[in-house]
CSV table of C-alpha atoms in Angstrom, one decimal:
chain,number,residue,atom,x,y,z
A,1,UNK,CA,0.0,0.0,0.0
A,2,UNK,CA,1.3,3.4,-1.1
A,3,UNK,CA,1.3,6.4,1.8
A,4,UNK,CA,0.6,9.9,0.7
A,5,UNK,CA,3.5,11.0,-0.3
A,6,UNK,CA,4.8,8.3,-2.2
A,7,UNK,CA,1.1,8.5,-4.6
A,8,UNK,CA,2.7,12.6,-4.7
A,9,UNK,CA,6.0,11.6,-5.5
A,10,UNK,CA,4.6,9.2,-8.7
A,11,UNK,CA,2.9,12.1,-10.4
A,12,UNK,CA,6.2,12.4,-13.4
A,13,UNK,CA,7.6,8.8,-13.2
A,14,UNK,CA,9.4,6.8,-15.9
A,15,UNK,CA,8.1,4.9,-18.1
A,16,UNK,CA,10.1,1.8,-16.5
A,17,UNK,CA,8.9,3.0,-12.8
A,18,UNK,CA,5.2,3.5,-14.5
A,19,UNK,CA,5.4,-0.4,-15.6
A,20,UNK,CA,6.9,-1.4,-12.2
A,21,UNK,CA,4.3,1.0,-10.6
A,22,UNK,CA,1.3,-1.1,-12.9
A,23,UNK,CA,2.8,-4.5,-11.9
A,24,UNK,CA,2.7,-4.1,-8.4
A,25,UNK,CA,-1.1,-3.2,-8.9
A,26,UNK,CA,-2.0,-6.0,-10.8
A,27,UNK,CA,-0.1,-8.3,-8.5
A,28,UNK,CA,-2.4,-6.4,-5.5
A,29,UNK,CA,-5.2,-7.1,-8.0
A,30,UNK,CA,-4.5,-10.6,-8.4
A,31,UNK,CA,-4.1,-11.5,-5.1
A,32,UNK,CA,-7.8,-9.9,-3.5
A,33,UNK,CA,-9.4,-10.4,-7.0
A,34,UNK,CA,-8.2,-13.6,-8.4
A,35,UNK,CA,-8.0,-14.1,-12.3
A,36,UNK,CA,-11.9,-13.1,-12.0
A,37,UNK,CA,-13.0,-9.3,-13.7
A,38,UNK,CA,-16.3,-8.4,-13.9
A,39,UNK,CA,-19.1,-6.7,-15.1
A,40,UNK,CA,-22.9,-5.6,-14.8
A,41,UNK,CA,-25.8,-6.3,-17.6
A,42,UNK,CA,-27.8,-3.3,-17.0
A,43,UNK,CA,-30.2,-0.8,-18.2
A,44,UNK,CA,-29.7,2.7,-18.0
A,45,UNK,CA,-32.9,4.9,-16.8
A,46,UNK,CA,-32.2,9.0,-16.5
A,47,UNK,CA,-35.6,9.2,-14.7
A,48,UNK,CA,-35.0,13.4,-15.7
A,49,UNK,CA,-32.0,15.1,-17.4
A,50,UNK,CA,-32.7,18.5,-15.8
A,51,UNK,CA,-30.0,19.6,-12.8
A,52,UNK,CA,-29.6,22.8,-10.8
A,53,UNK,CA,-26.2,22.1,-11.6
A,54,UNK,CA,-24.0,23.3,-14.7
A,55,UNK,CA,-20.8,21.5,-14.8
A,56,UNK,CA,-18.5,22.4,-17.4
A,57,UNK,CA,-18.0,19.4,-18.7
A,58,UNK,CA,-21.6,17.9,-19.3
A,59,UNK,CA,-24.1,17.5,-22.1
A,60,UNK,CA,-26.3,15.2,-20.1
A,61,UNK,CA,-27.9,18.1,-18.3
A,62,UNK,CA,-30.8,20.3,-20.3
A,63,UNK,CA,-32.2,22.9,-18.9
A,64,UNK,CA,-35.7,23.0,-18.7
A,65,UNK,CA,-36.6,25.5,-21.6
A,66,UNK,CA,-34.7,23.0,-23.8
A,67,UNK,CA,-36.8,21.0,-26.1
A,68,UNK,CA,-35.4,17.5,-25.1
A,69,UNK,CA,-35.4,18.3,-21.4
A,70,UNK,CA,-37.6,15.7,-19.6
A,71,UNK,CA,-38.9,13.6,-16.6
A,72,UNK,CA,-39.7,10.1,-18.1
A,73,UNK,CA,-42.7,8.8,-17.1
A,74,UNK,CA,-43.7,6.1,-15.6
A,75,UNK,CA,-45.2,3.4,-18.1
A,76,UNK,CA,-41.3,4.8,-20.0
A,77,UNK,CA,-39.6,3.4,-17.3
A,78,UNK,CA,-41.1,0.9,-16.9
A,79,UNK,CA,-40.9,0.0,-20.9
A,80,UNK,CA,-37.4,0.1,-20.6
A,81,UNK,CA,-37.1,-2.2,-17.6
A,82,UNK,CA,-39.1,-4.8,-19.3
A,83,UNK,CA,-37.5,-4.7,-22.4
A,84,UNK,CA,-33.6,-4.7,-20.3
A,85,UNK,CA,-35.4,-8.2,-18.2
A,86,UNK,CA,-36.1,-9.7,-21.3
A,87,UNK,CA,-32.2,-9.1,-22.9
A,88,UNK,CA,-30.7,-10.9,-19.9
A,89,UNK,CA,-30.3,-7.7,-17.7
A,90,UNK,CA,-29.9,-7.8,-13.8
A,91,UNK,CA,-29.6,-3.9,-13.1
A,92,UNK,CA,-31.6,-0.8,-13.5
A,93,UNK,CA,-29.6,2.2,-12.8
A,94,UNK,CA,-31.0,5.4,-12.1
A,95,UNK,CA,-29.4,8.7,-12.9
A,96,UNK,CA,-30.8,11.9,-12.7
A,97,UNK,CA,-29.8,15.2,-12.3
A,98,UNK,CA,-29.3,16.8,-8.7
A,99,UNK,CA,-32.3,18.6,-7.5
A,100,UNK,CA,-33.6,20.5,-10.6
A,101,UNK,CA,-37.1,20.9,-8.5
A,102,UNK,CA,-35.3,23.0,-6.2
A,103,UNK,CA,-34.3,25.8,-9.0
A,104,UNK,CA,-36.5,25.7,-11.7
A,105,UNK,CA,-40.5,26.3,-12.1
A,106,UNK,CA,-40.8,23.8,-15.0
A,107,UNK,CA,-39.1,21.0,-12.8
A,108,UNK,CA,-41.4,21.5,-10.1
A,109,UNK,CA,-44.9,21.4,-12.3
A,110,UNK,CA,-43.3,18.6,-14.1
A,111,UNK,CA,-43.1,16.5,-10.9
A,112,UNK,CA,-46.6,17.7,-10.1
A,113,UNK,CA,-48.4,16.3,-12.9
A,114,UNK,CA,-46.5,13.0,-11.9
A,115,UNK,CA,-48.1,13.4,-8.4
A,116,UNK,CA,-44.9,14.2,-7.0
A,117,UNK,CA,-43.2,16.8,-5.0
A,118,UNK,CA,-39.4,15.5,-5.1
A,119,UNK,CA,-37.6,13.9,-6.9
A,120,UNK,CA,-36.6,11.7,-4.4
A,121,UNK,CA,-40.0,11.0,-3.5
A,122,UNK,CA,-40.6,9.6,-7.4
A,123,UNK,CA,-37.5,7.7,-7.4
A,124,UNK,CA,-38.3,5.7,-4.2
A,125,UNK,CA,-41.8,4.8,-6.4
A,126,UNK,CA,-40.3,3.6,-9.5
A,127,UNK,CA,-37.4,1.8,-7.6
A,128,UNK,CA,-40.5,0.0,-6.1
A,129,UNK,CA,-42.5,-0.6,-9.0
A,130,UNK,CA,-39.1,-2.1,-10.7
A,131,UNK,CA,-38.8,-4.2,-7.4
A,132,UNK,CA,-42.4,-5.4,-7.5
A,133,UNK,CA,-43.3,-5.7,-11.2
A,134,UNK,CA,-39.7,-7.2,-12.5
A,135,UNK,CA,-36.4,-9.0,-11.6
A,136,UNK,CA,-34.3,-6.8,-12.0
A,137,UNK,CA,-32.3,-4.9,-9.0
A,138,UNK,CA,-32.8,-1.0,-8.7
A,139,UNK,CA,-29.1,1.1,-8.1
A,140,UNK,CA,-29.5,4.7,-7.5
A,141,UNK,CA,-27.3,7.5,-9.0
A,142,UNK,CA,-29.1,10.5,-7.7
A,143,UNK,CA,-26.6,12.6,-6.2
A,144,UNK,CA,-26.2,14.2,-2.7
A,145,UNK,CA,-28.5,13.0,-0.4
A,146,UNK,CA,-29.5,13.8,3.0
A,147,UNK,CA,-29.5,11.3,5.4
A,148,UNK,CA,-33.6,10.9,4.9
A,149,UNK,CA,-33.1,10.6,1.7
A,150,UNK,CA,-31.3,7.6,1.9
A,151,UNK,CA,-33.6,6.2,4.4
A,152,UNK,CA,-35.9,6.7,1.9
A,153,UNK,CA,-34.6,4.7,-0.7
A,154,UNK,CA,-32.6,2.3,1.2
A,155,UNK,CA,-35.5,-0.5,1.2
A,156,UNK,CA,-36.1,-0.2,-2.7
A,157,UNK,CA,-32.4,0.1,-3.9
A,158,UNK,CA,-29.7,-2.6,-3.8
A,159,UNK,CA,-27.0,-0.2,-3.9
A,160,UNK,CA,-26.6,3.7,-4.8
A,161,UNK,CA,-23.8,6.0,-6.0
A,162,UNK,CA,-21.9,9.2,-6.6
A,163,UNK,CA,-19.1,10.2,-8.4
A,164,UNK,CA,-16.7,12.0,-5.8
A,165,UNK,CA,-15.2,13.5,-8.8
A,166,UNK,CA,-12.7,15.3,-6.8
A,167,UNK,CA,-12.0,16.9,-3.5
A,168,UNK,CA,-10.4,20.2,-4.9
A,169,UNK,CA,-12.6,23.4,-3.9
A,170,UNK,CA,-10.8,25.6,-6.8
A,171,UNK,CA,-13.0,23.7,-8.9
A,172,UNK,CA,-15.9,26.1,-8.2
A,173,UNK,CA,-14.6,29.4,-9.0
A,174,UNK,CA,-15.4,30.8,-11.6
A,175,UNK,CA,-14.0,29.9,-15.0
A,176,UNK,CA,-13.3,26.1,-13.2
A,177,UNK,CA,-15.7,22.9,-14.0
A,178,UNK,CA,-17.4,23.5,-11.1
A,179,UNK,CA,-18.4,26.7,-11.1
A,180,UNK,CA,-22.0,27.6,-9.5
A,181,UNK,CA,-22.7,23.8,-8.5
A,182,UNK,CA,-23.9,23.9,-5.1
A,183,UNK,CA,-24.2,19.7,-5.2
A,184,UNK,CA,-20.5,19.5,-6.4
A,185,UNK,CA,-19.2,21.3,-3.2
A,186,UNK,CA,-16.6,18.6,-1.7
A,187,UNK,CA,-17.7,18.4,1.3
A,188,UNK,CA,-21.5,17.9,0.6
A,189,UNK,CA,-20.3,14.9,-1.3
A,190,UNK,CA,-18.0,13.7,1.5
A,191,UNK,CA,-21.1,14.2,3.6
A,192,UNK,CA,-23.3,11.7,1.0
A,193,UNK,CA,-20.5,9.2,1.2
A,194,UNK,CA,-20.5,9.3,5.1
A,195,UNK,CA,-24.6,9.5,5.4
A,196,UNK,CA,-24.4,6.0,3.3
A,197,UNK,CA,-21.9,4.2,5.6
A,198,UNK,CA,-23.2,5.3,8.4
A,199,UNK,CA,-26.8,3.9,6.8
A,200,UNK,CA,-24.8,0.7,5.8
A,201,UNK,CA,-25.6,1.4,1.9
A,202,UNK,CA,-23.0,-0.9,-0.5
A,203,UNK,CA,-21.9,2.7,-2.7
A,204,UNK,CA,-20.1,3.0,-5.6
A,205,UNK,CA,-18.1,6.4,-6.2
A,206,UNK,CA,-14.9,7.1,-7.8
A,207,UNK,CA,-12.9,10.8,-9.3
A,208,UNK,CA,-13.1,12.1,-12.8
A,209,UNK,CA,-9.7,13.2,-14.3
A,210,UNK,CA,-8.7,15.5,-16.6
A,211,UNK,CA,-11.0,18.5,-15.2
A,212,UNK,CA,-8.8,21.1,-14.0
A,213,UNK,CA,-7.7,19.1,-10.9
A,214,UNK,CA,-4.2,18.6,-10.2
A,215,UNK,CA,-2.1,15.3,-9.1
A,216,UNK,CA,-1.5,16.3,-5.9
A,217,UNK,CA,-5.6,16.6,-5.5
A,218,UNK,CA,-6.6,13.7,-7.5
A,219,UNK,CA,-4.8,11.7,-4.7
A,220,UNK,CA,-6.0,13.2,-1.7
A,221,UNK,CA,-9.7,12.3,-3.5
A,222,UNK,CA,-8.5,8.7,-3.5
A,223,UNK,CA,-7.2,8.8,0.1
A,224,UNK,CA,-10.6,10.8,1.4
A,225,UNK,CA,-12.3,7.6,-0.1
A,226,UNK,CA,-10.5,5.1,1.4
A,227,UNK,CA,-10.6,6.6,4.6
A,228,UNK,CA,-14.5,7.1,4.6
A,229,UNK,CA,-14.4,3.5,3.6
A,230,UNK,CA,-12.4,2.6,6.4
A,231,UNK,CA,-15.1,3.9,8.6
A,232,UNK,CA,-17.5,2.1,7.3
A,233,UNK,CA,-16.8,-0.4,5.1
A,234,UNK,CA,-19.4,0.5,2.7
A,235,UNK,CA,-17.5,1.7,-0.8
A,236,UNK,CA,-18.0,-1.5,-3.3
A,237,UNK,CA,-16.1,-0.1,-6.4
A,238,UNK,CA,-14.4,3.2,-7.3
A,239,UNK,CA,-14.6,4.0,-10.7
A,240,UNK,CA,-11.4,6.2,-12.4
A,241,UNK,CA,-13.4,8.0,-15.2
A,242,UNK,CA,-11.5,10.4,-18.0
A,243,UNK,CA,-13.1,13.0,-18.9
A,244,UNK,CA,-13.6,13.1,-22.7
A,245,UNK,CA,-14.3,16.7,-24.2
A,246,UNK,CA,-17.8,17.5,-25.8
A,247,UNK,CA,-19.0,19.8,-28.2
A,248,UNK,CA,-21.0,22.8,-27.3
A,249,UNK,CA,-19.9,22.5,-23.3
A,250,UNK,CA,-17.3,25.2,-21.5
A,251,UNK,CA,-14.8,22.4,-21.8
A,252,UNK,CA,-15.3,21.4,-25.3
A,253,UNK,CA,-11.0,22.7,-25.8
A,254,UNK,CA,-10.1,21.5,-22.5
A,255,UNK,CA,-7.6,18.9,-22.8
A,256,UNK,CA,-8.1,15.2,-21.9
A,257,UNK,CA,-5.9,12.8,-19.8
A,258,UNK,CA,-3.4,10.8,-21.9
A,259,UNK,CA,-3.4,7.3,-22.0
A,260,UNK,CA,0.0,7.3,-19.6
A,261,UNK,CA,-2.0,9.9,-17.0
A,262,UNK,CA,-4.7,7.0,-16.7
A,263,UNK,CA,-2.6,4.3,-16.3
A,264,UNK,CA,-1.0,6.0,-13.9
A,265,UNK,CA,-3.8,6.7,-11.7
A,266,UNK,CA,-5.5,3.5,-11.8
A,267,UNK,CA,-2.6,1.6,-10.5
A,268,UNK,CA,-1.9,4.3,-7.9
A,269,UNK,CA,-5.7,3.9,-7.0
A,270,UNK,CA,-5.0,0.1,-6.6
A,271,UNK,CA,-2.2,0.7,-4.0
A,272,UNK,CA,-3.6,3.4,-2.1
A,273,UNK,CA,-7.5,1.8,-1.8
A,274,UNK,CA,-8.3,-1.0,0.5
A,275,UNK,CA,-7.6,-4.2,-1.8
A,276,UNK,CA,-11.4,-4.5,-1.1
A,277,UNK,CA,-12.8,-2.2,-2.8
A,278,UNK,CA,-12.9,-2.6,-6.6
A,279,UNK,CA,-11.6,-0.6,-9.0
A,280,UNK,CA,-13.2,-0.4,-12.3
A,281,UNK,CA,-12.8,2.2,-15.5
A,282,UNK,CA,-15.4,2.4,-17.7
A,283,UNK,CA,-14.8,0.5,-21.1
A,284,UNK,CA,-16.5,3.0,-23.6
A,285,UNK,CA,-15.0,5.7,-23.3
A,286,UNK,CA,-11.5,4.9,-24.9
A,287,UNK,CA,-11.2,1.4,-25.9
A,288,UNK,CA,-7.6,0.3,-24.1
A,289,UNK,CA,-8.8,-2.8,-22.7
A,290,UNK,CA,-5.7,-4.7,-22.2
A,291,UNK,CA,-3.7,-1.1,-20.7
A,292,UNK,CA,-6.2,-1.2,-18.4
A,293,UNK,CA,-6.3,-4.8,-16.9
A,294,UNK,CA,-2.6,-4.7,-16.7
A,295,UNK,CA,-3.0,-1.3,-14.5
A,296,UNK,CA,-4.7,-3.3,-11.8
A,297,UNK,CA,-8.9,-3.1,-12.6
A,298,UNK,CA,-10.8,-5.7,-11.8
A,299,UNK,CA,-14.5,-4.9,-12.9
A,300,UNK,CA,-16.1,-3.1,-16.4
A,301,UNK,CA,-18.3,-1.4,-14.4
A,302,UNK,CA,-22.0,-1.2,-16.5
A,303,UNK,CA,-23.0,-2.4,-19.8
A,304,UNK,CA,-26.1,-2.2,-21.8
A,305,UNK,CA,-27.0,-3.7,-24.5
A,306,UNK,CA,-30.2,-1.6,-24.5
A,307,UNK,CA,-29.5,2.0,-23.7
A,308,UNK,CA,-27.0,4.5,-24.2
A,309,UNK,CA,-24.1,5.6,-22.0
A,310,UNK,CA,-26.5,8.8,-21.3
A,311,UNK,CA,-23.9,10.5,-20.1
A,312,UNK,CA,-21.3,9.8,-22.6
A,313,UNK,CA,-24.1,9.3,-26.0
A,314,UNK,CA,-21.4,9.3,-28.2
A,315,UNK,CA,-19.5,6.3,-26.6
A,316,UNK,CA,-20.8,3.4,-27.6
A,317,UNK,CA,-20.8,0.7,-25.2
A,318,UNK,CA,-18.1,-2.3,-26.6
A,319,UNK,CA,-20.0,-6.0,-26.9
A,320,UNK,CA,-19.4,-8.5,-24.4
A,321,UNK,CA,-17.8,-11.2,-26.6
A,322,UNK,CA,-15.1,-8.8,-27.7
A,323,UNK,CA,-14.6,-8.2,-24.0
A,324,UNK,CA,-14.6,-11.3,-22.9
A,325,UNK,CA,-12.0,-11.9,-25.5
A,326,UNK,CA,-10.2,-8.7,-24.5
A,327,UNK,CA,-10.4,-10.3,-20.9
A,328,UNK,CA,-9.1,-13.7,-22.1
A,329,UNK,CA,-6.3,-12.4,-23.8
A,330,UNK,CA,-4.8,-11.0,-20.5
A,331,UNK,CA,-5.4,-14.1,-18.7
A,332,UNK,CA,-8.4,-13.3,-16.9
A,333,UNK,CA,-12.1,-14.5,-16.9
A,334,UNK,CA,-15.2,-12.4,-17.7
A,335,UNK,CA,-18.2,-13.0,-15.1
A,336,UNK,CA,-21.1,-10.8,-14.4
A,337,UNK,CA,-21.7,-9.8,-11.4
A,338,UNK,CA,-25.1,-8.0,-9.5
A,339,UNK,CA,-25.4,-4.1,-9.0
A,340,UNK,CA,-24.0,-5.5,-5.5
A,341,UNK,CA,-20.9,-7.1,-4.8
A,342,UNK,CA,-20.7,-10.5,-3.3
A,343,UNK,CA,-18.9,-9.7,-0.2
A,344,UNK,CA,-22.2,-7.4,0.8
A,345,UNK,CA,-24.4,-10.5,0.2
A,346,UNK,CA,-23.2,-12.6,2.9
A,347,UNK,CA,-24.2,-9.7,5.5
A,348,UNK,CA,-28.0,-9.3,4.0
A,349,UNK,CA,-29.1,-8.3,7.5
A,350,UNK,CA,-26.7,-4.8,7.6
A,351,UNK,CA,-27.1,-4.0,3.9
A,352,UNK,CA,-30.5,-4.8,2.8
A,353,UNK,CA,-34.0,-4.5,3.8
A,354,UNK,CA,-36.4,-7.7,3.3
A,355,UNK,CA,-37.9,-6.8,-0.5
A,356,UNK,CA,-34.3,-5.9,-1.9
A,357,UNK,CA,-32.7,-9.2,0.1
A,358,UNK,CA,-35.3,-11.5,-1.7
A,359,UNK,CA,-34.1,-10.7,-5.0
A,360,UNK,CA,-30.6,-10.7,-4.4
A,361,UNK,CA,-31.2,-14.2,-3.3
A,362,UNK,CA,-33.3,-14.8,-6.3
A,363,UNK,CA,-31.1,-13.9,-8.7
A,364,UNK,CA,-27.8,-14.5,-7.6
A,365,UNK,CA,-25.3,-17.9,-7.6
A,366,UNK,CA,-23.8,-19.3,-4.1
A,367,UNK,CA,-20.3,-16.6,-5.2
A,368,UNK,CA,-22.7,-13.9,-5.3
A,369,UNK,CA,-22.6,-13.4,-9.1
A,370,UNK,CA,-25.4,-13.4,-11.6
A,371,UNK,CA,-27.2,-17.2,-11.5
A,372,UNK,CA,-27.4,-16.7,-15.4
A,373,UNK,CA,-24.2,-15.3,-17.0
A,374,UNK,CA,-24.1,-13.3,-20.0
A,375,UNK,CA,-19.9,-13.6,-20.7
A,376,UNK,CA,-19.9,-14.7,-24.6
């Protein structure tokens, strides 16, 4: 395991002392992980793509004046899940924007002709209906959340998550990705991250590179992980995400992480996390499949073969068989896993409620990965 200052001292290494630096994560890797990587069969749902939040980097987000802005209705979400069940998917995942009810009008009148006052309050409902009307497993990406919130959802949701993205509190000056996003405040996200341990919610989070932040701040994001996870115990995966510049956004010229700059935080992120948690980087977004297994990963995160990467459209997701042959080729075996990690499972009275337990059960092997594998 690396200490602080040596994950400082790596930021300008060799390119013999970045190989080293990979090895001794894959070794890590290989030794908590086995030969095993994974991934989850899911469909993606962005119950609403509006957000009082305009990060710099983000196309997902439409504000509500904009012709394609939207809160998907029910019987849509609902289409969607049915149509993922029937393809062989396990997970819905739920991403929204943060809070758009709480800054615009439109948000708030939209919610209302749902019935609905919150967001939050909607979400809980169609987590349920998913629970109740298919077999699929509900995992929640809505944001910050108070600790009622999560309350709330805990009994309908398998697991939830939030992107860290990064500790750094220049981000939100002005000029900065951050800028006037109250939900992106660090220490609101710390907060989420320590309301779900405390709530004994498995959580996925995980930083975003390439957006301004420095090395020396990208690490201390990984270390404020690890030691909320130390707490608790509650962090399943941390995903390293690159950011990839979009048309039309503040950051359309900004420029994005090389290939050595993500190598070398994903092993560093290998040796400074708890060998527990996994690390995953998200396979559509450049396709360097065998860099990244020999950088230390062990999971693929989510894959559709329904929906879009919403928040990354023009990524297209890769298919499984030239994954699992990807996977192969580095020695490793492709298995899909549930939107909640085995070791989680075999503790069902701390991390799920009775509904959300019963389906795990249902739909899960004695290793805790999917009963029916889609791997080919």
């Amino acid at each position: 395991m690396l200490s602080r200052d040596q994950a400082i001292s790596l930021e300008g290494v060799s390119a013999d002392a970045l190989q080293q630096l990979r090895d001794q994560a894959c070794a890590l890797r290989d030794l908590h992980w086995g030969d095993r990587i994974t991934y989850s069969r899911k469909v993606f749902v962005p119950l609403t793509n509006m957000c009082r939040d305009t990060c710099g980097y983000c196309t997902f987000v439409k504000h509500p004046d904009h012709p394609q802005a939207r809160i998907m209705t029910p019987d849509q979400v609902m289409a969607v899940v049915h149509e993922g069940e029937r393809m062989g998917c396990k997970e819905v995942l739920f991403s929204l924007g943060e809070k758009p009810e709480l800054r615009y009008p439109q948000a708030r009148e939209a919610l209302a002709q749902l019935g609905y006052t919150s967001m939050v309050d909607y979400l809980h409902d169609m987590c349920e209906r998913v629970i109740n009307e298919s077999s699929l497993l509900p995992h929640v990406n809505a944001g910050t959340l108070s600790s009622e919130d999560i309350r709330k959802l805990k009994p309908v949701s398998a697991s939830m998550g939030m992107m860290l993205e990064n500790v750094s509190r220049r981000l939100l000056v002005k000029g900065e990705a951050h800028y006037a996003c109250p939900d992106k405040v660090p220490v609101q996200r710390l907060r989420t991250l320590e309301r779900a341990g405390r709530q004994n919610v498995p959580f996925t989070t995980g930083i975003l590179i390439g957006i301004g932040e420095n090395w020396t701040e990208r690490v201390d994001s990984l270390i404020a992980i690890n030691e909320i996870h130390q707490r608790y115990g509650h962090i399943q995966e941390v995903i390293v995400q690159n950011f990839c510049a979009k048309p039309g956004t503040a950051m359309a010229n900004s420029p994005e992480p090389d290939l050595d700059d993500m190598l070398r935080t994903l092993a560093v992120a290998r040796l400074l996390l708890d060998p527990s948690i996994s690390l995953q980087a998200p396979p559509n977004l450049q396709q360097r499949y065998s860099a990244y297994l020999n950088s230390g990963i062990n999971d693929w995160g989510g894959i559709s073969p329904l929906t879009l990467d919403h928040i990354n459209p023009e990524k297209a997701w890769p298919q499984i068989a030239q994954l699992a042959t990807a996977t192969a080729a580095c020695g490793h075996r492709l298995q899909e896993r549930l939107a909640v990690y085995p070791q989680y499972q075999n503790l069902p009275e701390r991390y799920f409620l009775p509904r959300v337990a019963e389906r795990v059960e249902q739909i899960a092997r004695v290793d805790g990965l999917a009963s029916v594998q889609y791997c080919q």
